[in-house]
C-alpha positions as a printed Julia matrix, in Angstrom:
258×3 Matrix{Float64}:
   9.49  -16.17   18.86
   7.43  -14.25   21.75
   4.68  -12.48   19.78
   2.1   -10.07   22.61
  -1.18  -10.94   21.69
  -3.67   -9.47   24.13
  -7.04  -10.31   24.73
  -8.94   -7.78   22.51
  -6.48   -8.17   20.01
  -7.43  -12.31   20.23
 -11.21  -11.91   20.12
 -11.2    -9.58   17.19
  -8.78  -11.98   15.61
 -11.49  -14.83   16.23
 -13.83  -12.3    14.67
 -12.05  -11.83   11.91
 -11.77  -15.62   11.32
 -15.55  -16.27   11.67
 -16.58  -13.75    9.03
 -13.81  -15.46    6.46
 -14.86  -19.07    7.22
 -18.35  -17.71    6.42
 -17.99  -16.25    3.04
 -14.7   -18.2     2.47
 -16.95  -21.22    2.44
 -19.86  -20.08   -0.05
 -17.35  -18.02   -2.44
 -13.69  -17.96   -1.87
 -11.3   -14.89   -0.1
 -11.46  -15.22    3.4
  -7.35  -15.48    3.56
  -7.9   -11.88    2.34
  -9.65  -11.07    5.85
  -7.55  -13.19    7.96
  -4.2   -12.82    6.63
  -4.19   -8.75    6.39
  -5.66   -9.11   10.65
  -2.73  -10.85   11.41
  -0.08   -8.97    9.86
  -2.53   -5.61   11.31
  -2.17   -7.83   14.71
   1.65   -7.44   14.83
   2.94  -10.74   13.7
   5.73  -11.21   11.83
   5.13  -12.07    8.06
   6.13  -15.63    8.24
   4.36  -16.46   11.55
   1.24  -14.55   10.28
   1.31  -17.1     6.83
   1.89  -20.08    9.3
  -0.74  -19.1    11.71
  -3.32  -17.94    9.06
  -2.57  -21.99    7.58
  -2.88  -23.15   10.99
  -6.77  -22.28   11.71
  -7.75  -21.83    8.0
  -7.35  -25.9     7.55
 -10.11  -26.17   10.18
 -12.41  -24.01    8.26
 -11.65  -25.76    4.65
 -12.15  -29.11    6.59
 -15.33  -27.98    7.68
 -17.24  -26.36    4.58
 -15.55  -29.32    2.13
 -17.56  -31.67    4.7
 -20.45  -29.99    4.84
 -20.39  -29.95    0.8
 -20.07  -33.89    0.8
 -22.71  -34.44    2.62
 -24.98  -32.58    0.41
 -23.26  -34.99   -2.6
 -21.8   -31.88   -4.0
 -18.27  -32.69   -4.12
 -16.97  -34.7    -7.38
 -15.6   -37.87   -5.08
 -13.77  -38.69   -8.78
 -12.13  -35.86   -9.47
 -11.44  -35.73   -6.06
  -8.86  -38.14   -5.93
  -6.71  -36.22   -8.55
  -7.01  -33.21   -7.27
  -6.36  -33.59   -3.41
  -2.54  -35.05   -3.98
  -1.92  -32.64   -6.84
  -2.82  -29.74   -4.21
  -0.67  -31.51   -1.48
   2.53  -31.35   -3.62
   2.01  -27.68   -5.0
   1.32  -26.1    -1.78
   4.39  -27.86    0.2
   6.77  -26.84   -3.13
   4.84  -23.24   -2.62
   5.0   -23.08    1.7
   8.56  -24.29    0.7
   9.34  -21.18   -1.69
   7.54  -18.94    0.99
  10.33  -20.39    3.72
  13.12  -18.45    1.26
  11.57  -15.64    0.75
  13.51  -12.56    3.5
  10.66  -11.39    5.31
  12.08   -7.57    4.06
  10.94   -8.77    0.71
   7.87  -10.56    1.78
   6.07   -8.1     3.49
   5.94   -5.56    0.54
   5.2    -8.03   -2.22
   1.79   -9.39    0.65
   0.4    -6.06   -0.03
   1.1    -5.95   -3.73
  -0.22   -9.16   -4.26
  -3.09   -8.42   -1.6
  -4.2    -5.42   -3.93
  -3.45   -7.2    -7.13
  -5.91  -10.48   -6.37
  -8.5    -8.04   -4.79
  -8.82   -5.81   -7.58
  -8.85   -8.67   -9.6
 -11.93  -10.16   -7.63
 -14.01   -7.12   -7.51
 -13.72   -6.64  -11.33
 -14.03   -9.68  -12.65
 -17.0   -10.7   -15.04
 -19.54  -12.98  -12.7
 -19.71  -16.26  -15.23
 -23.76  -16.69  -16.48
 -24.66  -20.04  -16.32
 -25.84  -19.73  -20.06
 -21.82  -19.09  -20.02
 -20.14  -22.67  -19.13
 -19.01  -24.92  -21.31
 -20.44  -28.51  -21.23
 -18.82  -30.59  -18.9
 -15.72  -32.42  -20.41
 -15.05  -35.94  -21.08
 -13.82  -38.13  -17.68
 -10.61  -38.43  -18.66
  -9.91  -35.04  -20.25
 -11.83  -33.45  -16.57
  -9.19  -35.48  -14.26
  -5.96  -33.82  -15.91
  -7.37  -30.47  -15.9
  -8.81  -30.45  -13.04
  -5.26  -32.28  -11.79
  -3.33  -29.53  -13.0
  -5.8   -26.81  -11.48
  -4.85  -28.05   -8.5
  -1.39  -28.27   -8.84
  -1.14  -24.9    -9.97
  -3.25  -23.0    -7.68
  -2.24  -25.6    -4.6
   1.55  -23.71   -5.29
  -0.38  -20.63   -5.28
  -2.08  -21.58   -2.19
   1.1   -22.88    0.06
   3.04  -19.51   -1.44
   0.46  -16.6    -0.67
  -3.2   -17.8    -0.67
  -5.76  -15.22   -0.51
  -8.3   -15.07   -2.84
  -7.27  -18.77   -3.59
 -10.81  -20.27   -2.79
 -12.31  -18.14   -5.5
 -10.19  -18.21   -8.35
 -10.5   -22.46   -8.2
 -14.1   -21.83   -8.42
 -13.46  -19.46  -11.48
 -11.49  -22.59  -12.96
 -13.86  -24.96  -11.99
 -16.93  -23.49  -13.37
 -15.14  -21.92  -16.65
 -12.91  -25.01  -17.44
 -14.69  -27.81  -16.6
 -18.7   -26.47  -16.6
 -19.9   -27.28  -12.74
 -22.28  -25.1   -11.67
 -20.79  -22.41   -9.21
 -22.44  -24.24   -6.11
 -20.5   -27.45   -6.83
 -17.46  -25.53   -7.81
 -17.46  -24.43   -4.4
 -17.69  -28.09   -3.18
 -14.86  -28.76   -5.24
 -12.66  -25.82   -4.67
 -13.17  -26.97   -0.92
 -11.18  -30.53   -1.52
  -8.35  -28.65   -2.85
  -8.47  -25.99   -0.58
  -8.15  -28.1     2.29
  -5.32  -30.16    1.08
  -3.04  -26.89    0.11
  -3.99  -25.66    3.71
  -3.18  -29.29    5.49
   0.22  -29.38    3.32
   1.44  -25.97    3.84
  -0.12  -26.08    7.83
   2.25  -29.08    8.6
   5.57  -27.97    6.94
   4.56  -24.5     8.61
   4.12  -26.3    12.02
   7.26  -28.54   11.45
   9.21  -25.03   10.69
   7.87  -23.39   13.94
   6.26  -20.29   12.49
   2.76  -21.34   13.27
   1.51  -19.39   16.57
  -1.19  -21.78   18.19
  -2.7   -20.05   21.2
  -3.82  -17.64   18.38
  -4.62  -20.66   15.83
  -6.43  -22.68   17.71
  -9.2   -19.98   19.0
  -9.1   -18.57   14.99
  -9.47  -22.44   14.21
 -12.44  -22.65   16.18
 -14.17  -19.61   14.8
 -12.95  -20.38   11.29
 -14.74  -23.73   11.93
 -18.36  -22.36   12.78
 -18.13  -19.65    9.83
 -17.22  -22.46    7.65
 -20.23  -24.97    8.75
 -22.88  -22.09    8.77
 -21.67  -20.38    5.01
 -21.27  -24.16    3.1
 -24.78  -24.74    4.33
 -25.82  -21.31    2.92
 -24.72  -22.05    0.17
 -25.66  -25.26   -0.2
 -29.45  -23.43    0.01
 -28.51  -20.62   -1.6
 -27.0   -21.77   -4.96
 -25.26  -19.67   -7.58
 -27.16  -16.28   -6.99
 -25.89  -16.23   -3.44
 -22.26  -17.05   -4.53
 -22.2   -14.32   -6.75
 -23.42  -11.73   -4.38
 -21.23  -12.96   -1.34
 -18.09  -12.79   -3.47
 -18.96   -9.21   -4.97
 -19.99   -8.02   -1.58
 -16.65   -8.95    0.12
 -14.22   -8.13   -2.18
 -15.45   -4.74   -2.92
 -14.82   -4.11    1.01
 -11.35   -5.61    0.53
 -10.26   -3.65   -2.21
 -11.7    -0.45   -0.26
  -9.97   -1.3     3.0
  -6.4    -1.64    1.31
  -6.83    1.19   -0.8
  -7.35    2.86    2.68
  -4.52    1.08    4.03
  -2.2     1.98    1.51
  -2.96    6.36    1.4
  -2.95    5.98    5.31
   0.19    4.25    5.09
């Protein structure tokens, strides 16, 4: 399917996809920038999902990276968690495949509302607030099953997706909200690589718009893992309130104006 993208439209699309890999990177939500800009963009609502997979994976690539090399990322729990994600976002890209884009497109800006509400309202968790981190083996199979769970999420809808693993992470199993990030990253990429390829396989993923996002995506990415690699905690916390009380304000103005 032909899809006009013009120029304009292109670079504010690449704008769009900095400022998510940016604050996706240091606290989760930047499918909640990109996705709505693509659908605003005039794509259709299963080539917007594919294409918003297609340069997001560059930008989870990028900030999960840039977290290892600060020794941030849990290389252990790793290894559970990046197949779990791989098998729930291909069953959830699969669902998403189903689903009559007549029925899609409403329930995207239900569920848009619904997760940013959700993040703009949520109690920030105090550090005094964690539990202490949980036996090896206990950690692997919830932190397994996190992934699974929100990887299905992930492949079916997405936004928002970064930040509620680093709710899990930190509440469940007691990292700190820096390496929660780190971790959220590993699983974050591996939903976005499964549901990017079965995307790509099903011809819904639009590259001469995916690859300049990708790009974009990719710098944001680099630049907010290192800030928050410098920042800590405190900076989490005030990217993620910052952004999603915009979101929640732009779809609320979306939705009056119709």
């Amino acid at each position: 399917m032909d899809v006009d993208i013009s120029a304009l439209k292109l670079l504010l699309l690449c704008l769009a996809a900095l400022c998510a890999g940016l604050v996706d990177a240091i606290a989760g939500g930047g499918g909640l920038i990109t996705l709505p800009a693509l659908l605003t963009a005039g794509l259709p609502v299963h080539m917007a999902f594919g294409t918003n997979k297609g340069q997001s994976v560059f930008g989870s690539f990028a900030a999960m990276v840039r977290f290892a090399r600060a020794g941030l990322v849990d290389r252990k729990l790793a290894r559970v968690t990046f197949p779990s994600s791989l098998l729930g976002a291909l069953l959830g890209a699969g669902l998403l495949l189903l689903v009559k884009p007549e029925v899609l497109k409403p329930l995207v800006l239900v569920l848009l509302i619904a997760v940013a509400i959700f993040l703009a309202f949520r109690k920030q968790p105090q550090v005094a607030e964690r539990p202490e981190p949980m036996p090896h083996a206990r950690a692997q199979a919830v932190g397994a099953l996190i992934a699974l769970v929100l990887g299905t999420y992930d492949g079916f809808f997405g936004p928002g997706v970064g930040t509620f693993l680093i709710v899990a992470f930190s509440s469940l199993l007691g990292h700190s909200l820096a390496r929660a990030s780190a971790d959220a990253k590993v699983v974050n990429f591996a939903s976005n690589l499964a549901s990017m390829t079965l995307f790509a396989l099903k011809g819904v993923v639009l590259w001469r718009v995916a690859l300049p996002m990708a790009a974009a995506q990719f710098s944001g990415a680099w630049m907010g893992a290192h800030l928050a690699v410098k920042g800590g905690d405190r900076l989490v916390r005030r990217v993620v309130l910052g952004v999603v009380v915009a979101l929640v304000l732009k779809l609320g103005r979306d939705v009056l104006l119709g």
